[in-house]
XYZ file of N, CA, C and O in Angstrom:
688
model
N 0.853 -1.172 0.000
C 0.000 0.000 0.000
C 0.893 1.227 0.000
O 1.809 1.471 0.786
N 0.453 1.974 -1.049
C 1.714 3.299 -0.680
C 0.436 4.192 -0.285
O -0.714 3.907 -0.617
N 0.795 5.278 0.450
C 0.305 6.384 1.124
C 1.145 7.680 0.443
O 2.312 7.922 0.750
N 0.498 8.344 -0.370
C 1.154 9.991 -0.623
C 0.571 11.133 0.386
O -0.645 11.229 0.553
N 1.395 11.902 0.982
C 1.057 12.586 1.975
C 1.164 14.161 1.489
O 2.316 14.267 1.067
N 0.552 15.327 1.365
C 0.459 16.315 0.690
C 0.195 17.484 1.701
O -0.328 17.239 2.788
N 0.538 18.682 1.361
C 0.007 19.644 2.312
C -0.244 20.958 1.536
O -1.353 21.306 1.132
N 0.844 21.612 1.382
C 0.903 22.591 0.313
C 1.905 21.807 -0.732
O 1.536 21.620 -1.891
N 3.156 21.371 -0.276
C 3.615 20.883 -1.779
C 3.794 19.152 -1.084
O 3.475 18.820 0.058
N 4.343 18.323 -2.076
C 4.280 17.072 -1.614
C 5.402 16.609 -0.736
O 6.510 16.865 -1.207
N 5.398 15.804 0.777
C 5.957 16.037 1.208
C 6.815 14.083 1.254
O 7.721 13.515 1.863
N 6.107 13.854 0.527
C 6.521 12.222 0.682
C 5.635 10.832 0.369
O 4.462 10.694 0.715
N 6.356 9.916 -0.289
C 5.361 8.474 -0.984
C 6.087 7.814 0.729
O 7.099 8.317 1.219
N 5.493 6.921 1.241
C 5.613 6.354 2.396
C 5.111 4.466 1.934
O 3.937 4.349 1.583
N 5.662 3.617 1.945
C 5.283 2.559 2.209
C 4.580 1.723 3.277
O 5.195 0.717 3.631
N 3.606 1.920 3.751
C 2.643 1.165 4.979
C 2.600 -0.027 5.016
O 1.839 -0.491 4.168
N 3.346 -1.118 5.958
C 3.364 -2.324 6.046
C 1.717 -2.982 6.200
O 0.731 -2.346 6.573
N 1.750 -3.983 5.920
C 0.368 -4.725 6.069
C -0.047 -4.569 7.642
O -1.133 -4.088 7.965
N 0.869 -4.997 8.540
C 0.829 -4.416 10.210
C 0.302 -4.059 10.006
O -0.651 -4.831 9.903
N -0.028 -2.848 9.693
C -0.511 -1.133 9.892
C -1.757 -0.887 9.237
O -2.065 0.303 9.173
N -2.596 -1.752 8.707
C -3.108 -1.819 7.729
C -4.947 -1.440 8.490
O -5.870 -0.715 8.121
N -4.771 -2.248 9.500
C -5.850 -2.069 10.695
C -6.461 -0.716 11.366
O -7.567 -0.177 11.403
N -4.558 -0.326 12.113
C -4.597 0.912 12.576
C -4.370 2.172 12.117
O -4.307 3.204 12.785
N -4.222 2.004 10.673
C -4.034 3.643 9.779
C -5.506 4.283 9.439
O -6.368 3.910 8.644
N -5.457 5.489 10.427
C -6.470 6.266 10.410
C -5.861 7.225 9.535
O -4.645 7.251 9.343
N -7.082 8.408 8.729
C -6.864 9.326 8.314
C -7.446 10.012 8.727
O -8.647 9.761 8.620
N -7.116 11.188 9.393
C -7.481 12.589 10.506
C -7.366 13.885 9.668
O -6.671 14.006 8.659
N -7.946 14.591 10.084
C -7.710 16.035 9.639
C -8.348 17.018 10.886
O -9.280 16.813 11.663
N -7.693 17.840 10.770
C -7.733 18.902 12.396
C -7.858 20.413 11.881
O -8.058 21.422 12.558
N -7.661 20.278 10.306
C -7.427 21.697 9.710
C -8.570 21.464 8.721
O -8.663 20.332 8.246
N -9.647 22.609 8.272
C -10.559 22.333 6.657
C -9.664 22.486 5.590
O -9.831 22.064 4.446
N -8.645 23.152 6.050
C -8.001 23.796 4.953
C -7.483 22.561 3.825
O -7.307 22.655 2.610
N -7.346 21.576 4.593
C -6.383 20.431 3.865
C -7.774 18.607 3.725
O -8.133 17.895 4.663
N -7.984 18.533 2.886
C -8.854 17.256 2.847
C -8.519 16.280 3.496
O -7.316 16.026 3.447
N -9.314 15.447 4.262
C -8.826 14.213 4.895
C -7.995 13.448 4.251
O -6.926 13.002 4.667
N -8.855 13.180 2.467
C -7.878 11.976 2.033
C -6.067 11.999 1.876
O -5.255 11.114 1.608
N -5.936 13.434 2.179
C -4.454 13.804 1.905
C -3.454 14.390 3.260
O -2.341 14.896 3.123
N -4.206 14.161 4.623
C -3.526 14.414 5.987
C -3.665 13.748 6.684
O -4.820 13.499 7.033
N -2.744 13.191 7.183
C -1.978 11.974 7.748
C -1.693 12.639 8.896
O -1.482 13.841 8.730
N -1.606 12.139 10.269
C -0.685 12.386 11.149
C 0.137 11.108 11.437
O -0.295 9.955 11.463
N 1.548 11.577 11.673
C 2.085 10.072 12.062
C 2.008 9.548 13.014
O 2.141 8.324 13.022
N 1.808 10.128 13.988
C 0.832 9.210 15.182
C 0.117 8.090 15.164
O 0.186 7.119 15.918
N -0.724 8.332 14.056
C -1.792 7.748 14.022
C -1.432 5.923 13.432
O -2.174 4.942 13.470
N -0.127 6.048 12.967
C 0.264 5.188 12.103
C 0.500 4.362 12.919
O 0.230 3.217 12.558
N 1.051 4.515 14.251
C 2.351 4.102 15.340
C 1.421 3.514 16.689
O 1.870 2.802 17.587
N 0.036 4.006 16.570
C -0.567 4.787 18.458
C -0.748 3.273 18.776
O -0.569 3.115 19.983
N -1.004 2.232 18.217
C -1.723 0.999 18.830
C -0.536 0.084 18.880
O -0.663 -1.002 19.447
N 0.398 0.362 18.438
C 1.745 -0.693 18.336
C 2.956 0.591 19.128
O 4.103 0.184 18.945
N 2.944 1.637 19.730
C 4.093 2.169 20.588
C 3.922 3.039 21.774
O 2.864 3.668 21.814
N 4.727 3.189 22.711
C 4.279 4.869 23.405
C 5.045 5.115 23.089
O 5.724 5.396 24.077
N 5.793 5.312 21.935
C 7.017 6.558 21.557
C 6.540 7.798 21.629
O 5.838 8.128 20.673
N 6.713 8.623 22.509
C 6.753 10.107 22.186
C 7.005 11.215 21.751
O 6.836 12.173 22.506
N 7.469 11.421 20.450
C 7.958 11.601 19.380
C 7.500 11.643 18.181
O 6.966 10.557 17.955
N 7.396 12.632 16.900
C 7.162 12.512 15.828
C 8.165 11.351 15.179
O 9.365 11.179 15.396
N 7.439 10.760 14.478
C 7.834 9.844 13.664
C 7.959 10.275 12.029
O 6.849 10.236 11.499
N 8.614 10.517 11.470
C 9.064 10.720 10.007
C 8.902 9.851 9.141
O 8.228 10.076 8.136
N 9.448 8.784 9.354
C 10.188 7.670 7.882
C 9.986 6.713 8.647
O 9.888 6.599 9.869
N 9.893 5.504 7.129
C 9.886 3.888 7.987
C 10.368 3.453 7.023
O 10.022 3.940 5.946
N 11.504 2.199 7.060
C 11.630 1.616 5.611
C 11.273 0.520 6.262
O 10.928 0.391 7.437
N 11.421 -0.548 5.100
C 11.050 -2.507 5.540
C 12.345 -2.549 5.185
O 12.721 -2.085 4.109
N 13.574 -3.393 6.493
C 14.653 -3.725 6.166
C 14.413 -5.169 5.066
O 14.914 -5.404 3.966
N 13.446 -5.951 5.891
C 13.283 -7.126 5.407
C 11.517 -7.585 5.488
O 11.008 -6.769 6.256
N 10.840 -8.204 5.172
C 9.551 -8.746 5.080
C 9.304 -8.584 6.983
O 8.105 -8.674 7.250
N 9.850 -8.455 7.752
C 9.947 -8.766 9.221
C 10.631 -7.820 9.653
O 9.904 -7.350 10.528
N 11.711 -7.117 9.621
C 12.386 -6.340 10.065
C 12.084 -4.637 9.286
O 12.360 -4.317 8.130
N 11.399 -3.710 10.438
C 10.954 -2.993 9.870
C 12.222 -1.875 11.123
O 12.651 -2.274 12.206
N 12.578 -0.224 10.341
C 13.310 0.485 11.010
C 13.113 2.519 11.030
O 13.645 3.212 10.163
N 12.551 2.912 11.799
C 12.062 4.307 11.198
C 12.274 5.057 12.316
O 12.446 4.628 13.457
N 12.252 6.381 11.893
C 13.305 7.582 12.766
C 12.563 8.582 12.549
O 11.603 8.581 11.778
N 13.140 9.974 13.538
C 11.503 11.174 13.980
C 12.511 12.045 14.432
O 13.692 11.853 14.141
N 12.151 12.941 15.087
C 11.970 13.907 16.049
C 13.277 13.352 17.107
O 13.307 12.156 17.398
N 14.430 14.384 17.699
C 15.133 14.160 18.243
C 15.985 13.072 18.265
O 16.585 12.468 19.154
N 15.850 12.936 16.601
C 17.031 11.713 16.858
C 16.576 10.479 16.944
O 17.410 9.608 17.191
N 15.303 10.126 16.785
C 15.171 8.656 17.330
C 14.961 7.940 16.761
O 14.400 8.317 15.732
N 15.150 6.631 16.858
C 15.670 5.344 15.721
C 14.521 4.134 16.713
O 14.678 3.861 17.903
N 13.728 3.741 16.060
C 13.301 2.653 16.497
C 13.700 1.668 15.722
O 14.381 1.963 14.739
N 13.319 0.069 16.026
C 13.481 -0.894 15.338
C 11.894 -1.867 15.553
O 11.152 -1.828 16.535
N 11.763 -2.495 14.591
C 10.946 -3.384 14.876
C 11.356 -5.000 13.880
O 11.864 -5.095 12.762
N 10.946 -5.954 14.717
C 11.699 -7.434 14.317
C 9.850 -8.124 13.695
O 9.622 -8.722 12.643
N 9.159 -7.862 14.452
C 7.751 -8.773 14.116
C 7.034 -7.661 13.030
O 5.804 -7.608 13.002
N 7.917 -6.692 12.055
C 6.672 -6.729 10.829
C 5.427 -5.315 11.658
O 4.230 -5.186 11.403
N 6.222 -4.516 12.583
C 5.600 -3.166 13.830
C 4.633 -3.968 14.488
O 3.566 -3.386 14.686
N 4.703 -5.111 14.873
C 4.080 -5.296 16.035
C 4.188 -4.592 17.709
O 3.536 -3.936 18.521
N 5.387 -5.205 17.532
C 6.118 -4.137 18.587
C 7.757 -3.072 18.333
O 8.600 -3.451 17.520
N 7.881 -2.248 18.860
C 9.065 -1.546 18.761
C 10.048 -1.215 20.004
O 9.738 -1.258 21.195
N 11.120 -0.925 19.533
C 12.402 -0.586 20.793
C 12.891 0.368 20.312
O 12.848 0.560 19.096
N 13.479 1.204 21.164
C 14.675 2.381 21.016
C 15.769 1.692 20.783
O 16.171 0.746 21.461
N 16.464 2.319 19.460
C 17.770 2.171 19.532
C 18.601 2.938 19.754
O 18.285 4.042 19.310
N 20.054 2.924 20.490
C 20.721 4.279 20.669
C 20.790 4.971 19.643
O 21.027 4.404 18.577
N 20.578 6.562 19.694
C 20.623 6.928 18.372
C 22.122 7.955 18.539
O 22.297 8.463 19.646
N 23.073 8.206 17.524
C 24.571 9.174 17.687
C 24.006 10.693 17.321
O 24.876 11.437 16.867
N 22.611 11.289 17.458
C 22.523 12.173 17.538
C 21.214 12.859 18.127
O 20.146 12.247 18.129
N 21.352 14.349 18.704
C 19.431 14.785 19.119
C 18.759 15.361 18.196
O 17.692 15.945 18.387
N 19.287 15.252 17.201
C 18.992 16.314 15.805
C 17.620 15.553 15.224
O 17.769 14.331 15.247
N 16.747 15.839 14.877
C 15.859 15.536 14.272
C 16.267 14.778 12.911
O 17.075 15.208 12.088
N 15.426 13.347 12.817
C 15.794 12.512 11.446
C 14.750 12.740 10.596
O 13.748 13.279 11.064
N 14.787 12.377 9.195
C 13.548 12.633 8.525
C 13.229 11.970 7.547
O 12.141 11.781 7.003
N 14.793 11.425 7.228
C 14.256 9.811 5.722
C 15.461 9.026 6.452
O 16.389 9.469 7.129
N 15.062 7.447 6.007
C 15.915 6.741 6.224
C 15.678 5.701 4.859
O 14.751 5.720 4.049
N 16.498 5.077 4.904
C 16.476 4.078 3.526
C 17.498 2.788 3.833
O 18.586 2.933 4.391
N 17.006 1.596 3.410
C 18.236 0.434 3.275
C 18.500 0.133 2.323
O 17.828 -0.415 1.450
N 19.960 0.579 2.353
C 20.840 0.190 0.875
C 20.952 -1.382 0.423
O 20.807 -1.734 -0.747
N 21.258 -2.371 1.613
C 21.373 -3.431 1.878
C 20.710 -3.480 2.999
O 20.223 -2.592 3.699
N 20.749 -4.764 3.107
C 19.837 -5.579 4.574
C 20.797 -4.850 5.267
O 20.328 -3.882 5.868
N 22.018 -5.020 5.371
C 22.769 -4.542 6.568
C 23.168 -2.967 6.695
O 23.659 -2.392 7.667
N 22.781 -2.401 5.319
C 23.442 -1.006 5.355
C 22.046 0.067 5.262
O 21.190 0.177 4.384
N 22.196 0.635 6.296
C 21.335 1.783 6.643
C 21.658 3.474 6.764
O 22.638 3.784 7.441
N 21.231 4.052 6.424
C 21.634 5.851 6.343
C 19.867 6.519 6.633
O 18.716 6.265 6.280
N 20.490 7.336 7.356
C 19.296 8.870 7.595
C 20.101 9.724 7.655
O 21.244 9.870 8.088
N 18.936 10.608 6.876
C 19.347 12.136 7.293
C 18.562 13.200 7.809
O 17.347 13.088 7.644
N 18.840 13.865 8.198
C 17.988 14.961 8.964
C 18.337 16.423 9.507
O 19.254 16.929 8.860
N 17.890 17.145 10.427
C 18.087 18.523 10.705
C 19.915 18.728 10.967
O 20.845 18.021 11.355
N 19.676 20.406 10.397
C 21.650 20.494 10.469
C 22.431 20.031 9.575
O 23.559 20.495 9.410
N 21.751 18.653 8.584
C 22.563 18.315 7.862
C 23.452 16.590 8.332
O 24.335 15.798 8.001
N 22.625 16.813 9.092
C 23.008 14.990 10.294
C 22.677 14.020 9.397
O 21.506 13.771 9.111
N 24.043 13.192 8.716
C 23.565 11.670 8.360
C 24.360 10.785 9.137
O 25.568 10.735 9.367
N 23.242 10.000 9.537
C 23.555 9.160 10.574
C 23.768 7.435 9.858
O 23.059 7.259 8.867
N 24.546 6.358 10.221
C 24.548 5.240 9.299
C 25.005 4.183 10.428
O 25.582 4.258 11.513
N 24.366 2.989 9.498
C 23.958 1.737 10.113
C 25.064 0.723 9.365
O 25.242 1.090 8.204
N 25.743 -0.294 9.677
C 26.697 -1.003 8.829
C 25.785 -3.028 9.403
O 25.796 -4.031 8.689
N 25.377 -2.943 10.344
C 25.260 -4.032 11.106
C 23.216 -3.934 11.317
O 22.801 -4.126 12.460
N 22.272 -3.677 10.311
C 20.679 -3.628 9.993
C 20.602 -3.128 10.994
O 20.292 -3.979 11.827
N 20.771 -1.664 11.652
C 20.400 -1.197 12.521
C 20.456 -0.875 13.777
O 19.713 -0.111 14.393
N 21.692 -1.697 14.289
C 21.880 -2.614 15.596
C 22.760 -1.135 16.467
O 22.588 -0.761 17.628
N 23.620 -0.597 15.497
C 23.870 0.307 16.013
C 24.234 1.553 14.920
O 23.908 1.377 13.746
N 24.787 2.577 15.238
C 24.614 3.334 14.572
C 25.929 4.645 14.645
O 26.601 4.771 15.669
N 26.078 5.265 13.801
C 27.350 6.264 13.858
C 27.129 7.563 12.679
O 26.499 7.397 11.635
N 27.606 8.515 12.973
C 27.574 9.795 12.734
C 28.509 10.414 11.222
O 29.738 10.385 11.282
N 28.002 10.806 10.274
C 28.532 10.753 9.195
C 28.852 11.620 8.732
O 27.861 12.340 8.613
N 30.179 12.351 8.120
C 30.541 13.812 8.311
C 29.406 14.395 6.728
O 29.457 13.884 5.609
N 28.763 15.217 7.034
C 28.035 15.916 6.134
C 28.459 17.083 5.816
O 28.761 17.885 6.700
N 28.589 17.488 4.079
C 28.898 18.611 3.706
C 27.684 19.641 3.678
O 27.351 20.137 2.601
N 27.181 19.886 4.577
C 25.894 20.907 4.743
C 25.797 20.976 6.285
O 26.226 20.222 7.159
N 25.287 21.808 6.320
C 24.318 22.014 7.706
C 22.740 22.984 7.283
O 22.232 23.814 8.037
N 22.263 22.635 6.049
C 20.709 22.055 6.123
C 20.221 21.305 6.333
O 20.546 20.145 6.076
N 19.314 21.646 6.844
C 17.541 20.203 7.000
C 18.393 19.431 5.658
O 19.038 19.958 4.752
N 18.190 18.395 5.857
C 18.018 17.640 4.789
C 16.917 16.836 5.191
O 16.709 16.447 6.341
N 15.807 16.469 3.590
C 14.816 15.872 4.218
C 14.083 14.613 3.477
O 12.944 14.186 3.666
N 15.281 14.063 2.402
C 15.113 12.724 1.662
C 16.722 12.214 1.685
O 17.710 12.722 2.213
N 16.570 11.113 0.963
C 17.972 10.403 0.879
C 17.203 8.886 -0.134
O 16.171 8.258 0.103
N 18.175 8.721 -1.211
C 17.459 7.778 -2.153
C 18.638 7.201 -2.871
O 19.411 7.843 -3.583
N 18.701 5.768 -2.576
C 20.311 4.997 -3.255
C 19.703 4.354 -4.332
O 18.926 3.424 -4.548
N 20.786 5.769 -5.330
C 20.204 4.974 -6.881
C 20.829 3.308 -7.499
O 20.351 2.503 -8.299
N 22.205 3.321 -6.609
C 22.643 1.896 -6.591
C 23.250 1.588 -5.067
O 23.078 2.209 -4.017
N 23.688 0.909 -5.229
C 24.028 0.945 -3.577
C 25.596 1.426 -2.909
O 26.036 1.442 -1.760
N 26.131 1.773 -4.157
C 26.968 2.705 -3.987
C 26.635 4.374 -4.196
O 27.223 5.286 -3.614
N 25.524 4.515 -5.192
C 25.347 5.770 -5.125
C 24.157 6.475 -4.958
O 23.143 6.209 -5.604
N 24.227 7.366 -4.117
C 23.416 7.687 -3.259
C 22.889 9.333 -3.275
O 23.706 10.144 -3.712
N 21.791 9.757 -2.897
C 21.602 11.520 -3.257
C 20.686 11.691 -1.698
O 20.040 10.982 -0.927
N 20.994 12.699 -1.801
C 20.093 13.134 -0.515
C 19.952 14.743 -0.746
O 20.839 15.500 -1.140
N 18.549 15.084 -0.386
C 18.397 16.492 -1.111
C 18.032 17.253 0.347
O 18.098 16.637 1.411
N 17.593 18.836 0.254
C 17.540 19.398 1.729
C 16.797 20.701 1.356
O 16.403 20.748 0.190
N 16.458 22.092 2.387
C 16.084 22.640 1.988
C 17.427 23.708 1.276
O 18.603 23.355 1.185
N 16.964 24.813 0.913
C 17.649 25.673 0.127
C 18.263 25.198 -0.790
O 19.469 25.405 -0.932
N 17.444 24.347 -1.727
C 18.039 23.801 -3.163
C 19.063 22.729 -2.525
O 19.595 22.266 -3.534
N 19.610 22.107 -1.466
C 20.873 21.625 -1.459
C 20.517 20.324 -2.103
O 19.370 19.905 -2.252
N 21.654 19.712 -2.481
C 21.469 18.299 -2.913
C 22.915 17.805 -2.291
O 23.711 18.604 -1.798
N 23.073 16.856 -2.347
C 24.908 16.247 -1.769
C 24.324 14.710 -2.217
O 23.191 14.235 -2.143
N 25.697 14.111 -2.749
C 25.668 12.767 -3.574
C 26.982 12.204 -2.694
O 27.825 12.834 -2.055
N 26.800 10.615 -2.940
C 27.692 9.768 -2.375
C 28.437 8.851 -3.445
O 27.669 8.515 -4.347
N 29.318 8.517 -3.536
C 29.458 7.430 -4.694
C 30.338 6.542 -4.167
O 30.925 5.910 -5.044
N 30.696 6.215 -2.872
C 30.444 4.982 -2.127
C 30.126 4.349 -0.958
O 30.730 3.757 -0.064
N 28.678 4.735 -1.302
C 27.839 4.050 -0.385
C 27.624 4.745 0.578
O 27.290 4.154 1.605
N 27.692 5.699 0.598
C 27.759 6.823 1.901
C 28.361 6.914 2.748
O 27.960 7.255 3.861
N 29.598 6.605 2.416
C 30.592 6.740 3.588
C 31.303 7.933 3.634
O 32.032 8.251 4.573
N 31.015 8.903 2.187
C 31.955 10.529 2.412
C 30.926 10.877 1.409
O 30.745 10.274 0.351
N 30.287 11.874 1.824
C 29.300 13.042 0.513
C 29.882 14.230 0.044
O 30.803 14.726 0.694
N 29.527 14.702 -0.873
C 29.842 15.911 -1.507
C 28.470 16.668 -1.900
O 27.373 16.220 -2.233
N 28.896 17.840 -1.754
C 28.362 18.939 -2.326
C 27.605 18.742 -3.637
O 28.403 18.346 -4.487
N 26.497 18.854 -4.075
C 26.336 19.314 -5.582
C 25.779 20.848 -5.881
O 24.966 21.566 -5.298
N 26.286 20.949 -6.611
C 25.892 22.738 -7.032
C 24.141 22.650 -7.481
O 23.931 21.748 -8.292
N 23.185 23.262 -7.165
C 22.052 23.063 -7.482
C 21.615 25.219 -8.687
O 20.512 25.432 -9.192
């Protein structure tokens, strides 16, 4: 099931595990914006966590292993498919906002300041990745699994070409 989430401009395609399939409500709190197109992420999370925290991003590491990040940094994991979830330590308080798996084992987010944070071991732990920005960045998308883009606000874009282990700048 994909979910497109919209407000004034589009802010993200989201993949919704079958889990979730029960408890995904669609809310709206504003007229301004139609139900079928406002999402809160709460709503996605409320019957499977008490995380307190906005939630951003979720990828499926694996059919079972699901991994998604929010607000201050925080990295959950889930093993049963979001039945249930855990905190994982996260290497920063900065707000995350996409995450993606390159491989089962290789994981990257990025988020406020310009913070990409990366996974070598599906999640288990995690480490701090020198970024050429200090914008929001607020996607990240591996066109192979060596190469990688992550875009932000003020036009930025920054590319990887192996695997995200050092980014660069792109001129936008």
């Amino acid at each position: 099931k994909i979910l497109i989430i919209t407000l004034s401009t589009l802010f993200g395609i989201f993949f919704i595990p079958y889990a979730f399939k029960e408890s995904l409500k669609v809310e709206t709190k504003d007229s301004m914006f139609p139900s079928s197109f406002y999402i809160q992420e709460y709503n996605v999370f409320s019957k499977h966590t008490n995380i307190l925290a906005d939630i951003e991003d979720i990828v499926a590491v694996t059919e079972n292993d699901l991994m998604a990040v929010g607000s201050g940094g925080l990295i959950i994991s889930s093993k049963n498919a979001g039945e249930t979830w855990n905190n994982v330590e996260s290497p920063t308080i900065f707000g995350l906002h996409s995450i993606i798996a390159v491989t089962k084992n290789s994981l990257l987010a990025v988020g406020d300041k310009g913070v990409i944070v990366s996974s070598k071991n599906a999640g288990k732990t995690w480490n701090n990745i020198e970024s050429p920005t200090t914008s929001l960045l607020t996607s990240i998308v591996a066109i192979t699994k060596n190469n990688l883009l992550a875009v932000g606000f003020y036009g930025v874009i920054i590319s990887s070409k192996i695997g995200g282990e050092t980014w660069n700048k792109i001129e936008s």
